mmCIF file of C-alpha atoms in Angstrom:
data_model
loop_
_atom_site.group_PDB
_atom_site.id
_atom_site.type_symbol
_atom_site.label_atom_id
_atom_site.label_comp_id
_atom_site.label_asym_id
_atom_site.label_seq_id
_atom_site.Cartn_x
_atom_site.Cartn_y
_atom_site.Cartn_z
ATOM 1 C CA UNK A 1 19.913 100.312 0.500
ATOM 2 C CA UNK A 2 16.871 99.560 -1.891
ATOM 3 C CA UNK A 3 17.329 101.993 -4.572
ATOM 4 C CA UNK A 4 20.949 100.615 -5.159
ATOM 5 C CA UNK A 5 18.613 97.556 -5.459
ATOM 6 C CA UNK A 6 16.450 98.615 -7.840
ATOM 7 C CA UNK A 7 13.540 99.404 -5.623
ATOM 8 C CA UNK A 8 12.625 102.504 -8.028
ATOM 9 C CA UNK A 9 9.139 104.045 -6.127
ATOM 10 C CA UNK A 10 9.887 107.127 -3.654
ATOM 11 C CA UNK A 11 6.550 106.488 -1.389
ATOM 12 C CA UNK A 12 7.965 102.900 -1.015
ATOM 13 C CA UNK A 13 10.637 104.335 0.242
ATOM 14 C CA UNK A 14 9.693 106.971 2.483
ATOM 15 C CA UNK A 15 7.219 104.340 4.675
ATOM 16 C CA UNK A 16 10.076 102.458 4.908
ATOM 17 C CA UNK A 17 12.533 105.140 5.898
ATOM 18 C CA UNK A 18 8.802 106.110 8.482
ATOM 19 C CA UNK A 19 8.881 101.974 10.568
ATOM 20 C CA UNK A 20 10.817 101.548 13.461
ATOM 21 C CA UNK A 21 11.960 98.212 12.066
ATOM 22 C CA UNK A 22 13.623 97.352 15.414
ATOM 23 C CA UNK A 23 10.684 97.937 16.560
ATOM 24 C CA UNK A 24 9.183 94.743 14.697
ATOM 25 C CA UNK A 25 11.816 92.375 15.924
ATOM 26 C CA UNK A 26 12.453 89.871 18.868
ATOM 27 C CA UNK A 27 15.201 92.370 21.444
ATOM 28 C CA UNK A 28 17.874 89.917 19.963
ATOM 29 C CA UNK A 29 18.108 90.481 16.987
ATOM 30 C CA UNK A 30 17.666 94.916 17.139
ATOM 31 C CA UNK A 31 21.573 95.667 17.140
ATOM 32 C CA UNK A 32 20.217 93.478 13.334
ATOM 33 C CA UNK A 33 17.946 95.164 13.187
ATOM 34 C CA UNK A 34 18.028 97.699 9.558
ATOM 35 C CA UNK A 35 20.364 95.077 8.121
ATOM 36 C CA UNK A 36 18.739 92.802 4.226
ATOM 37 C CA UNK A 37 17.442 90.161 6.188
ATOM 38 C CA UNK A 38 14.936 87.875 7.953
ATOM 39 C CA UNK A 39 14.988 87.208 11.744
ATOM 40 C CA UNK A 40 12.479 84.727 13.472
ATOM 41 C CA UNK A 41 9.795 85.948 15.350
ATOM 42 C CA UNK A 42 7.665 83.072 16.796
ATOM 43 C CA UNK A 43 5.458 80.918 15.742
ATOM 44 C CA UNK A 44 8.230 78.992 13.077
ATOM 45 C CA UNK A 45 7.697 82.475 11.102
ATOM 46 C CA UNK A 46 10.243 85.312 9.993
ATOM 47 C CA UNK A 47 10.190 89.020 10.007
ATOM 48 C CA UNK A 48 10.894 89.129 5.969
ATOM 49 C CA UNK A 49 14.142 90.491 4.391
ATOM 50 C CA UNK A 50 13.773 94.711 3.726
ATOM 51 C CA UNK A 51 13.692 94.561 0.368
ATOM 52 C CA UNK A 52 11.695 91.447 -0.497
ATOM 53 C CA UNK A 53 9.047 93.772 1.366
ATOM 54 C CA UNK A 54 9.690 97.280 -0.505
ATOM 55 C CA UNK A 55 10.061 94.786 -4.036
ATOM 56 C CA UNK A 56 6.516 93.078 -2.587
ATOM 57 C CA UNK A 57 5.444 96.460 -2.154
ATOM 58 C CA UNK A 58 5.887 98.326 -4.918
ATOM 59 C CA UNK A 59 4.772 95.523 -7.653
ATOM 60 C CA UNK A 60 1.251 96.928 -5.442
ATOM 61 C CA UNK A 61 1.647 100.387 -6.682
ATOM 62 C CA UNK A 62 -0.396 101.563 -4.030
ATOM 63 C CA UNK A 63 -2.263 104.380 -3.999
ATOM 64 C CA UNK A 64 -3.470 106.153 -1.054
ATOM 65 C CA UNK A 65 -7.068 105.087 0.478
ATOM 66 C CA UNK A 66 -6.069 101.292 -2.039
ATOM 67 C CA UNK A 67 -7.944 99.005 -0.143
ATOM 68 C CA UNK A 68 -5.362 95.615 0.458
ATOM 69 C CA UNK A 69 -6.269 92.985 2.029
ATOM 70 C CA UNK A 70 -2.957 91.092 3.682
ATOM 71 C CA UNK A 71 -2.470 87.704 3.400
ATOM 72 C CA UNK A 72 -0.100 87.071 6.747
ATOM 73 C CA UNK A 73 -0.234 90.195 9.531
ATOM 74 C CA UNK A 74 2.940 88.124 11.102
ATOM 75 C CA UNK A 75 5.706 90.910 12.970
ATOM 76 C CA UNK A 76 3.545 93.370 11.262
ATOM 77 C CA UNK A 77 5.781 95.022 9.356
ATOM 78 C CA UNK A 78 4.531 95.106 5.906
ATOM 79 C CA UNK A 79 1.693 96.363 7.328
ATOM 80 C CA UNK A 80 3.413 99.101 8.841
ATOM 81 C CA UNK A 81 4.761 100.453 5.615
ATOM 82 C CA UNK A 82 1.334 99.556 3.542
ATOM 83 C CA UNK A 83 -0.158 102.065 6.093
ATOM 84 C CA UNK A 84 2.851 104.788 5.775
ATOM 85 C CA UNK A 85 1.762 104.256 2.350
ATOM 86 C CA UNK A 86 -2.051 105.969 2.949
ATOM 87 C CA UNK A 87 -3.455 101.927 2.295
ATOM 88 C CA UNK A 88 -6.249 101.270 4.056
ATOM 89 C CA UNK A 89 -5.403 97.985 5.343
ATOM 90 C CA UNK A 90 -6.953 94.322 6.555
ATOM 91 C CA UNK A 91 -4.692 92.172 7.317
ATOM 92 C CA UNK A 92 -5.247 88.374 8.249
ATOM 93 C CA UNK A 93 -2.539 86.428 10.915
ATOM 94 C CA UNK A 94 -4.145 82.129 11.488
ATOM 95 C CA UNK A 95 -1.165 82.142 14.723
ATOM 96 C CA UNK A 96 -2.730 83.104 17.201
ATOM 97 C CA UNK A 97 0.288 84.024 19.892
ATOM 98 C CA UNK A 98 2.167 85.879 16.660
ATOM 99 C CA UNK A 99 -1.516 87.827 16.827
ATOM 100 C CA UNK A 100 -1.694 89.057 20.418
ATOM 101 C CA UNK A 101 1.553 89.908 20.243
ATOM 102 C CA UNK A 102 1.265 92.068 16.843
ATOM 103 C CA UNK A 103 -1.819 93.594 17.816
ATOM 104 C CA UNK A 104 0.174 95.173 21.323
ATOM 105 C CA UNK A 105 2.760 96.954 18.537
ATOM 106 C CA UNK A 106 0.338 98.011 16.702
ATOM 107 C CA UNK A 107 -1.365 100.008 19.688
ATOM 108 C CA UNK A 108 2.052 100.907 20.438
ATOM 109 C CA UNK A 109 2.896 102.576 17.144
ATOM 110 C CA UNK A 110 -0.383 103.467 16.628
ATOM 111 C CA UNK A 111 0.017 102.263 13.335
ATOM 112 C CA UNK A 112 -4.238 101.303 12.353
ATOM 113 C CA UNK A 113 -5.541 98.128 9.721
ATOM 114 C CA UNK A 114 -8.907 98.788 8.831
ATOM 115 C CA UNK A 115 -9.590 94.973 9.704
ATOM 116 C CA UNK A 116 -7.313 93.190 12.279
ATOM 117 C CA UNK A 117 -8.123 89.542 12.141
ATOM 118 C CA UNK A 118 -7.332 85.877 13.249
ATOM 119 C CA UNK A 119 -8.194 83.199 11.210
ATOM 120 C CA UNK A 120 -7.704 81.447 8.318
ATOM 121 C CA UNK A 121 -5.599 83.515 5.285
ATOM 122 C CA UNK A 122 -6.667 81.069 2.409
ATOM 123 C CA UNK A 123 -10.401 82.268 3.059
ATOM 124 C CA UNK A 124 -9.175 86.017 2.859
ATOM 125 C CA UNK A 125 -12.527 88.281 3.965
ATOM 126 C CA UNK A 126 -15.211 87.702 1.095
ATOM 127 C CA UNK A 127 -17.158 89.692 3.605
ATOM 128 C CA UNK A 128 -15.022 93.098 3.032
ATOM 129 C CA UNK A 129 -13.889 92.440 -0.681
ATOM 130 C CA UNK A 130 -13.237 93.568 -3.603
ATOM 131 C CA UNK A 131 -9.761 94.654 -2.839
ATOM 132 C CA UNK A 132 -8.363 97.490 -5.075
ATOM 133 C CA UNK A 133 -4.267 94.692 -3.830
ATOM 134 C CA UNK A 134 -4.083 91.656 -2.512
ATOM 135 C CA UNK A 135 -0.516 90.485 -1.374
ATOM 136 C CA UNK A 136 0.235 86.966 0.288
ATOM 137 C CA UNK A 137 4.087 87.086 2.722
ATOM 138 C CA UNK A 138 4.037 83.353 3.163
ATOM 139 C CA UNK A 139 4.740 80.491 0.470
ATOM 140 C CA UNK A 140 1.780 78.757 -1.424
ATOM 141 C CA UNK A 141 2.061 75.740 -3.280
ATOM 142 C CA UNK A 142 -0.709 76.682 -5.723
ATOM 143 C CA UNK A 143 -2.928 80.343 -6.660
ATOM 144 C CA UNK A 144 -5.821 80.088 -4.183
ATOM 145 C CA UNK A 145 -9.041 80.676 -5.980
ATOM 146 C CA UNK A 146 -10.273 82.234 -3.322
ATOM 147 C CA UNK A 147 -8.023 84.978 -2.618
ATOM 148 C CA UNK A 148 -8.218 86.390 -6.940
ATOM 149 C CA UNK A 149 -12.481 86.017 -6.098
ATOM 150 C CA UNK A 150 -12.249 89.049 -4.037
ATOM 151 C CA UNK A 151 -9.940 91.347 -6.462
ATOM 152 C CA UNK A 152 -12.272 93.967 -8.263
ATOM 153 C CA UNK A 153 -11.328 94.113 -11.670
ATOM 154 C CA UNK A 154 -7.950 95.845 -12.543
ATOM 155 C CA UNK A 155 -6.529 94.978 -8.362
ATOM 156 C CA UNK A 156 -3.213 93.335 -8.512
ATOM 157 C CA UNK A 157 -2.613 90.493 -5.973
ATOM 158 C CA UNK A 158 1.750 89.862 -5.401
ATOM 159 C CA UNK A 159 1.935 86.565 -4.287
ATOM 160 C CA UNK A 160 5.095 84.447 -4.116
ATOM 161 C CA UNK A 161 4.167 80.697 -5.423
ATOM 162 C CA UNK A 162 5.780 77.304 -5.134
ATOM 163 C CA UNK A 163 7.629 75.441 -2.408
ATOM 164 C CA UNK A 164 10.617 76.436 -1.253
ATOM 165 C CA UNK A 165 11.952 78.565 -3.502
ATOM 166 C CA UNK A 166 8.858 80.303 -4.205
ATOM 167 C CA UNK A 167 8.524 82.687 -7.672
ATOM 168 C CA UNK A 168 6.974 86.269 -6.532
ATOM 169 C CA UNK A 169 3.716 86.240 -9.400
ATOM 170 C CA UNK A 170 1.836 89.205 -9.995
ATOM 171 C CA UNK A 171 -1.208 88.755 -10.978
ATOM 172 C CA UNK A 172 -3.809 91.664 -12.568
ATOM 173 C CA UNK A 173 -7.736 90.677 -13.105
ATOM 174 C CA UNK A 174 -7.791 92.119 -16.465
ATOM 175 C CA UNK A 175 -11.629 91.624 -16.297
ATOM 176 C CA UNK A 176 -14.497 89.183 -14.115
ATOM 177 C CA UNK A 177 -12.717 85.868 -15.806
ATOM 178 C CA UNK A 178 -9.178 87.070 -17.127
ATOM 179 C CA UNK A 179 -5.493 87.654 -15.024
ATOM 180 C CA UNK A 180 -2.694 88.182 -16.540
ATOM 181 C CA UNK A 181 0.305 87.125 -14.937
ATOM 182 C CA UNK A 182 4.531 87.915 -14.510
ATOM 183 C CA UNK A 183 6.757 86.428 -12.382
ATOM 184 C CA UNK A 184 10.044 87.764 -10.948
ATOM 185 C CA UNK A 185 12.286 85.214 -10.028
ATOM 186 C CA UNK A 186 13.464 83.129 -6.534
ATOM 187 C CA UNK A 187 12.382 84.123 -2.572
ATOM 188 C CA UNK A 188 11.925 82.589 0.308
ATOM 189 C CA UNK A 189 9.443 82.631 2.014
ATOM 190 C CA UNK A 190 7.691 80.277 5.419
ATOM 191 C CA UNK A 191 5.090 78.190 3.650
ATOM 192 C CA UNK A 192 1.261 79.419 3.488
ATOM 193 C CA UNK A 193 -1.046 77.002 5.517
ATOM 194 C CA UNK A 194 -4.669 76.902 5.496
ATOM 195 C CA UNK A 195 -6.580 76.950 9.381
ATOM 196 C CA UNK A 196 -5.758 78.660 12.400
ATOM 197 C CA UNK A 197 -3.486 78.201 15.289
#
């Protein structure tokens, strides 16, 4: 299904085939787990469409041992795909209910992010910066400068920008002060909120 939709990176396809998406869903959605749909996961959040996860992962151009910051752990599904691709993932979740629930799933499936943090995604993880890549899994009204500053030179940031819908945006840090920018069409994400709860 992903290949027909234009996903070409075999490492993304292989990783998605390895991750058991049904484990990241509430039991009431199990029979639909492998459809290309988003589902609620609690705390007014959703698990993204598999295509969206594949698309963002492909834009990152993940290499083994890449140090990746994920903003918005959510169900943990995107993080699991990146871990299957050999990345070292530092991931932040602002909803305590989801943070605890997803921690149990990570343990059950033996997925081990380098750091799994309950906190404000707008702050990122400056103490662990710089990162090879940053992936944002919620819709940001604008691009947060605090996150751009945590990207290494040559690093890539994939972020949906705007209200509803958002425009998928790729930023590459060319120099200390210059970024190139490319956009990839409309997607729908839950909003990127500050603080934690």
